Amino acid sequence: MSKLWRGLKTVVQTPTGNSHHYHTIQAIPRECTGNRVSTRDRAQGRIPAVVFSQGLLEKSPANRSPSRKQLLTTERKQIQTILKSVQLPFFCSTTFPLQIRAGSGSSVLLDSGRVLPIKIHRDEESGKILNLVFVWADEGTKLKVDVPVVFKGEEDCPGFKKGGSLNRIRTSLKYLCPAEHIPPKIEVDVSKLDIGDRVLMHDVEVHPSLKLLSKNESMPMCKIVATNFENPEPMKV
């Protein structure tokens, strides 16, 4: 019978100094849309993007907040540098400062604020970034975020030493987070798990302002399962 490990110590990566270590994303307005315009922008080393309030995605019109929607282009080289620094999949759980300027190299600042990337559109064949989608992440704003889960301590796991393996059931958890408390990732320490032990969603300790968006918080995130190599089936001749 599987056991629940109650000695769980979960390390939550908090956003302290989160995006101050990364570049401020520089963008310029994009007045026209369409494939031809987007192709031209990409040829000039820019990536078409859009930023809006996440409330615009609400299904019910009554729950939608003012969109504050802006069409933009960003610098491909800068986005690639940021992606190398942050690493996927943590890019879409990390907030960044955004500055919208009148033109490339312009000192005229049209708008600014913090944003959270929520989607990267890539070319299926080349993998090149085609478009970026951001939502405004101003302080006090509550956002729905898929926070990646990283499992650590496998090298010290008693279950591993007995020949078991880690069954990763959930690789992310969705939270409703104040923008200033979005964790880029959650690290779950499995170094004390034995065969049959598991970690449940509600075992994860996060900032009290975060709300787990799950109908069943008792669902397992991971489990150490036995791997039986001792009695292989005899080969049929």
Short mmCIF file of C-alpha atoms in Angstrom, two decimals:
data_model
loop_
_atom_site.label_atom_id
_atom_site.label_comp_id
_atom_site.label_asym_id
_atom_site.label_seq_id
_atom_site.Cartn_x
_atom_site.Cartn_y
_atom_site.Cartn_z
CA MET A 1 0.00 0.00 0.00
CA SER A 2 1.40 3.36 -0.97
CA LYS A 3 2.45 5.74 1.77
CA LEU A 4 2.22 9.49 2.04
CA TRP A 5 5.45 11.13 3.01
CA ARG A 6 4.54 13.64 5.70
CA GLY A 7 8.05 14.90 6.26
CA LEU A 8 7.95 16.88 3.04
CA LYS A 9 10.12 19.96 2.83
CA THR A 10 9.33 21.79 -0.35
CA VAL A 11 11.57 24.58 -1.52
CA VAL A 12 9.64 27.32 -3.27
CA GLN A 13 11.67 29.69 -5.40
CA THR A 14 10.36 33.13 -4.48
CA PRO A 15 10.51 36.10 -6.85
CA THR A 16 12.79 38.14 -4.62
CA GLY A 17 14.80 40.29 -7.02
CA ASN A 18 13.17 38.17 -9.68
CA SER A 19 13.49 40.13 -12.88
CA HIS A 20 15.92 42.81 -11.71
CA HIS A 21 18.72 40.51 -12.86
CA TYR A 22 17.33 40.37 -16.38
CA HIS A 23 17.09 42.95 -19.12
CA THR A 24 14.18 45.31 -19.30
CA ILE A 25 12.26 44.24 -22.40
CA GLN A 26 12.35 47.01 -24.99
CA ALA A 27 9.41 47.26 -27.40
CA ILE A 28 7.94 49.65 -29.94
CA PRO A 29 4.30 50.03 -31.06
CA ARG A 30 2.96 48.02 -33.98
CA GLU A 31 0.05 49.78 -35.69
CA CYS A 32 -0.53 47.31 -38.53
CA THR A 33 -1.21 43.58 -38.39
CA GLY A 34 -1.22 40.75 -40.89
CA ASN A 35 1.16 38.11 -42.22
CA ARG A 36 2.94 40.47 -44.60
CA VAL A 37 3.67 43.03 -41.87
CA SER A 38 4.77 40.33 -39.41
CA THR A 39 7.08 38.78 -42.00
CA ARG A 40 8.67 42.19 -42.60
CA ASP A 41 9.17 42.74 -38.86
CA ARG A 42 10.83 39.33 -38.45
CA ALA A 43 13.12 40.02 -41.40
CA GLN A 44 14.23 43.18 -39.58
CA GLY A 45 15.17 41.20 -36.48
CA ARG A 46 12.01 41.92 -34.52
CA ILE A 47 9.34 39.66 -33.00
CA PRO A 48 5.66 40.67 -33.16
CA ALA A 49 4.10 40.72 -29.68
CA VAL A 50 0.97 41.71 -27.82
CA VAL A 51 0.39 42.71 -24.19
CA PHE A 52 -2.98 42.99 -22.45
CA SER A 53 -4.65 42.48 -19.08
CA GLN A 54 -5.22 38.81 -18.28
CA GLY A 55 -8.84 39.63 -17.50
CA LEU A 56 -9.38 39.90 -21.25
CA LEU A 57 -9.18 36.09 -21.37
CA GLU A 58 -12.14 35.61 -19.02
CA LYS A 59 -14.99 33.71 -20.69
CA SER A 60 -17.67 35.80 -19.01
CA PRO A 61 -17.80 39.41 -20.32
CA ALA A 62 -18.83 40.56 -16.85
CA ASN A 63 -15.50 39.38 -15.40
CA ARG A 64 -13.33 41.01 -18.06
CA SER A 65 -11.21 43.93 -16.93
CA PRO A 66 -10.12 46.84 -19.16
CA SER A 67 -7.78 45.22 -21.68
CA ARG A 68 -4.99 47.84 -21.90
CA LYS A 69 -4.10 45.97 -25.07
CA GLN A 70 -1.10 47.07 -27.11
CA LEU A 71 0.41 45.60 -30.28
CA LEU A 72 4.22 45.65 -30.18
CA THR A 73 7.43 44.33 -31.64
CA THR A 74 10.43 43.29 -29.55
CA GLU A 75 14.10 42.78 -30.39
CA ARG A 76 14.83 39.15 -31.29
CA LYS A 77 18.40 39.27 -29.96
CA GLN A 78 17.26 40.59 -26.59
CA ILE A 79 14.51 37.97 -26.23
CA GLN A 80 16.98 35.20 -27.11
CA THR A 81 19.41 36.52 -24.49
CA ILE A 82 16.67 36.55 -21.86
CA LEU A 83 15.59 33.02 -22.76
CA LYS A 84 19.16 31.80 -22.30
CA SER A 85 19.35 33.50 -18.90
CA VAL A 86 15.99 32.33 -17.57
CA GLN A 87 15.75 28.95 -19.34
CA LEU A 88 12.49 27.34 -20.36
CA PRO A 89 10.00 26.58 -18.90
CA PHE A 90 10.69 29.29 -16.29
CA PHE A 91 10.27 32.12 -18.84
CA CYS A 92 6.47 31.96 -18.53
CA SER A 93 6.55 32.13 -14.73
CA THR A 94 8.95 35.08 -14.49
CA THR A 95 7.91 38.74 -14.61
CA PHE A 96 9.92 41.36 -16.48
CA PRO A 97 9.97 45.15 -16.74
CA LEU A 98 8.68 46.36 -20.12
CA GLN A 99 9.33 49.72 -21.75
CA ILE A 100 7.40 50.79 -24.85
CA ARG A 101 9.27 53.48 -26.76
CA ALA A 102 8.22 55.63 -29.72
CA GLY A 103 10.67 53.88 -32.04
CA SER A 104 13.78 51.75 -32.16
CA GLY A 105 16.50 53.60 -30.25
CA SER A 106 14.09 56.38 -29.23
CA SER A 107 14.35 58.01 -25.79
CA VAL A 108 10.61 58.79 -25.81
CA LEU A 109 8.86 56.44 -23.38
CA LEU A 110 5.22 55.82 -24.26
CA ASP A 111 4.33 53.30 -21.57
CA SER A 112 5.97 50.93 -19.08
CA GLY A 113 5.16 48.33 -16.47
CA ARG A 114 5.80 44.76 -15.47
CA VAL A 115 4.69 41.90 -17.70
CA LEU A 116 4.41 38.12 -17.54
CA PRO A 117 5.00 36.07 -20.72
CA ILE A 118 2.15 33.56 -21.19
CA LYS A 119 2.81 32.13 -24.65
CA ILE A 120 5.59 31.70 -27.18
CA HIS A 121 4.54 30.86 -30.74
CA ARG A 122 7.28 29.04 -32.68
CA ASP A 123 7.66 27.81 -36.23
CA GLU A 124 7.02 24.06 -36.15
CA GLU A 125 9.91 23.27 -38.48
CA SER A 126 12.63 25.78 -37.60
CA GLY A 127 11.72 26.44 -33.96
CA LYS A 128 12.14 30.19 -34.50
CA ILE A 129 9.97 32.46 -32.36
CA LEU A 130 7.11 33.91 -34.40
CA ASN A 131 5.10 35.79 -31.78
CA LEU A 132 5.07 36.57 -28.06
CA VAL A 133 2.09 37.09 -25.76
CA PHE A 134 2.40 39.02 -22.48
CA VAL A 135 -0.03 40.09 -19.77
CA TRP A 136 0.39 43.11 -17.54
CA ALA A 137 1.73 42.09 -14.12
CA ASP A 138 1.52 45.29 -12.09
CA GLU A 139 1.81 45.01 -8.32
CA GLY A 140 -1.48 43.88 -6.78
CA THR A 141 -2.70 42.24 -9.97
CA LYS A 142 -3.76 38.62 -9.51
CA LEU A 143 -2.71 36.29 -12.33
CA LYS A 144 -3.29 32.63 -13.16
CA VAL A 145 0.15 31.07 -13.56
CA ASP A 146 1.35 27.55 -14.36
CA VAL A 147 4.38 27.25 -12.06
CA PRO A 148 6.90 24.59 -13.15
CA VAL A 149 7.79 21.87 -10.62
CA VAL A 150 11.38 20.70 -10.35
CA PHE A 151 12.25 17.55 -8.41
CA LYS A 152 15.58 17.46 -6.58
CA GLY A 153 17.47 15.11 -4.26
CA GLU A 154 17.09 11.99 -6.39
CA GLU A 155 20.71 11.00 -5.76
CA ASP A 156 19.99 10.66 -2.00
CA CYS A 157 16.51 9.10 -2.33
CA PRO A 158 16.24 5.82 -0.34
CA GLY A 159 13.70 4.52 -2.86
CA PHE A 160 16.19 5.03 -5.68
CA LYS A 161 18.88 3.14 -3.78
CA LYS A 162 16.47 0.19 -3.56
CA GLY A 163 15.99 0.17 -7.32
CA GLY A 164 12.88 2.34 -7.48
CA SER A 165 12.20 5.22 -9.85
CA LEU A 166 10.44 8.58 -9.67
CA ASN A 167 7.06 8.79 -11.38
CA ARG A 168 6.59 12.49 -12.19
CA ILE A 169 2.82 12.87 -12.27
CA ARG A 170 2.64 16.68 -12.31
CA THR A 171 5.33 18.91 -13.82
CA SER A 172 3.52 22.16 -13.00
CA LEU A 173 0.90 23.55 -10.62
CA LYS A 174 -1.57 26.32 -11.47
CA TYR A 175 -1.94 29.12 -8.92
CA LEU A 176 -3.78 32.40 -8.66
CA CYS A 177 -0.88 34.66 -7.69
CA PRO A 178 -0.41 38.33 -6.87
CA ALA A 179 2.04 39.51 -9.51
CA GLU A 180 4.66 40.40 -6.91
CA HIS A 181 4.65 36.86 -5.44
CA ILE A 182 4.82 34.68 -8.56
CA PRO A 183 7.41 31.92 -7.93
CA PRO A 184 9.45 31.14 -11.08
CA LYS A 185 9.53 27.50 -10.02
CA ILE A 186 8.81 25.11 -7.16
CA GLU A 187 11.52 22.67 -6.11
CA VAL A 188 10.28 19.49 -4.44
CA ASP A 189 12.89 17.62 -2.39
CA VAL A 190 12.51 13.85 -2.83
CA SER A 191 15.70 12.93 -0.95
CA LYS A 192 13.77 11.23 1.88
CA LEU A 193 11.20 9.34 -0.15
CA ASP A 194 11.10 5.53 0.01
CA ILE A 195 9.37 3.12 -2.36
CA GLY A 196 5.63 3.75 -2.23
CA ASP A 197 5.99 7.27 -0.84
CA ARG A 198 4.30 10.13 -2.67
CA VAL A 199 3.96 13.90 -2.52
CA LEU A 200 0.50 15.47 -2.81
CA MET A 201 -0.40 18.91 -4.18
CA HIS A 202 -1.41 20.27 -0.78
CA ASP A 203 1.98 19.25 0.68
CA VAL A 204 3.62 22.11 -1.20
CA GLU A 205 4.13 25.16 1.00
CA VAL A 206 3.94 28.45 -0.88
CA HIS A 207 3.39 32.11 -0.04
CA PRO A 208 0.04 32.44 1.78
CA SER A 209 -1.25 34.80 -0.91
CA LEU A 210 -1.10 32.03 -3.55
CA LYS A 211 -4.23 29.98 -4.22
CA LEU A 212 -3.91 26.54 -5.78
CA LEU A 213 -6.35 26.20 -8.66
CA SER A 214 -7.22 22.52 -8.40
CA LYS A 215 -10.50 20.76 -7.66
CA ASN A 216 -8.65 18.02 -5.78
CA GLU A 217 -5.62 19.14 -3.77
CA SER A 218 -5.04 15.54 -2.63
CA MET A 219 -3.89 14.50 -6.10
CA PRO A 220 -0.28 13.19 -6.14
CA MET A 221 2.51 15.15 -7.80
CA CYS A 222 5.03 12.32 -7.75
CA LYS A 223 5.55 8.83 -6.40
CA ILE A 224 8.45 6.45 -5.91
CA VAL A 225 7.54 3.23 -7.69
CA ALA A 226 9.23 -0.16 -7.49
CA THR A 227 11.06 -1.50 -10.51
CA ASN A 228 11.25 -5.29 -10.45
CA PHE A 229 14.21 -6.72 -12.34
CA GLU A 230 14.77 -9.65 -9.98
CA ASN A 231 12.38 -12.14 -11.56
CA PRO A 232 12.31 -11.63 -15.32
CA GLU A 233 10.03 -13.84 -17.32
CA PRO A 234 11.85 -16.84 -18.87
CA MET A 235 12.51 -16.58 -22.57
CA LYS A 236 10.44 -18.84 -24.76
CA VAL A 237 12.47 -20.96 -27.18
#
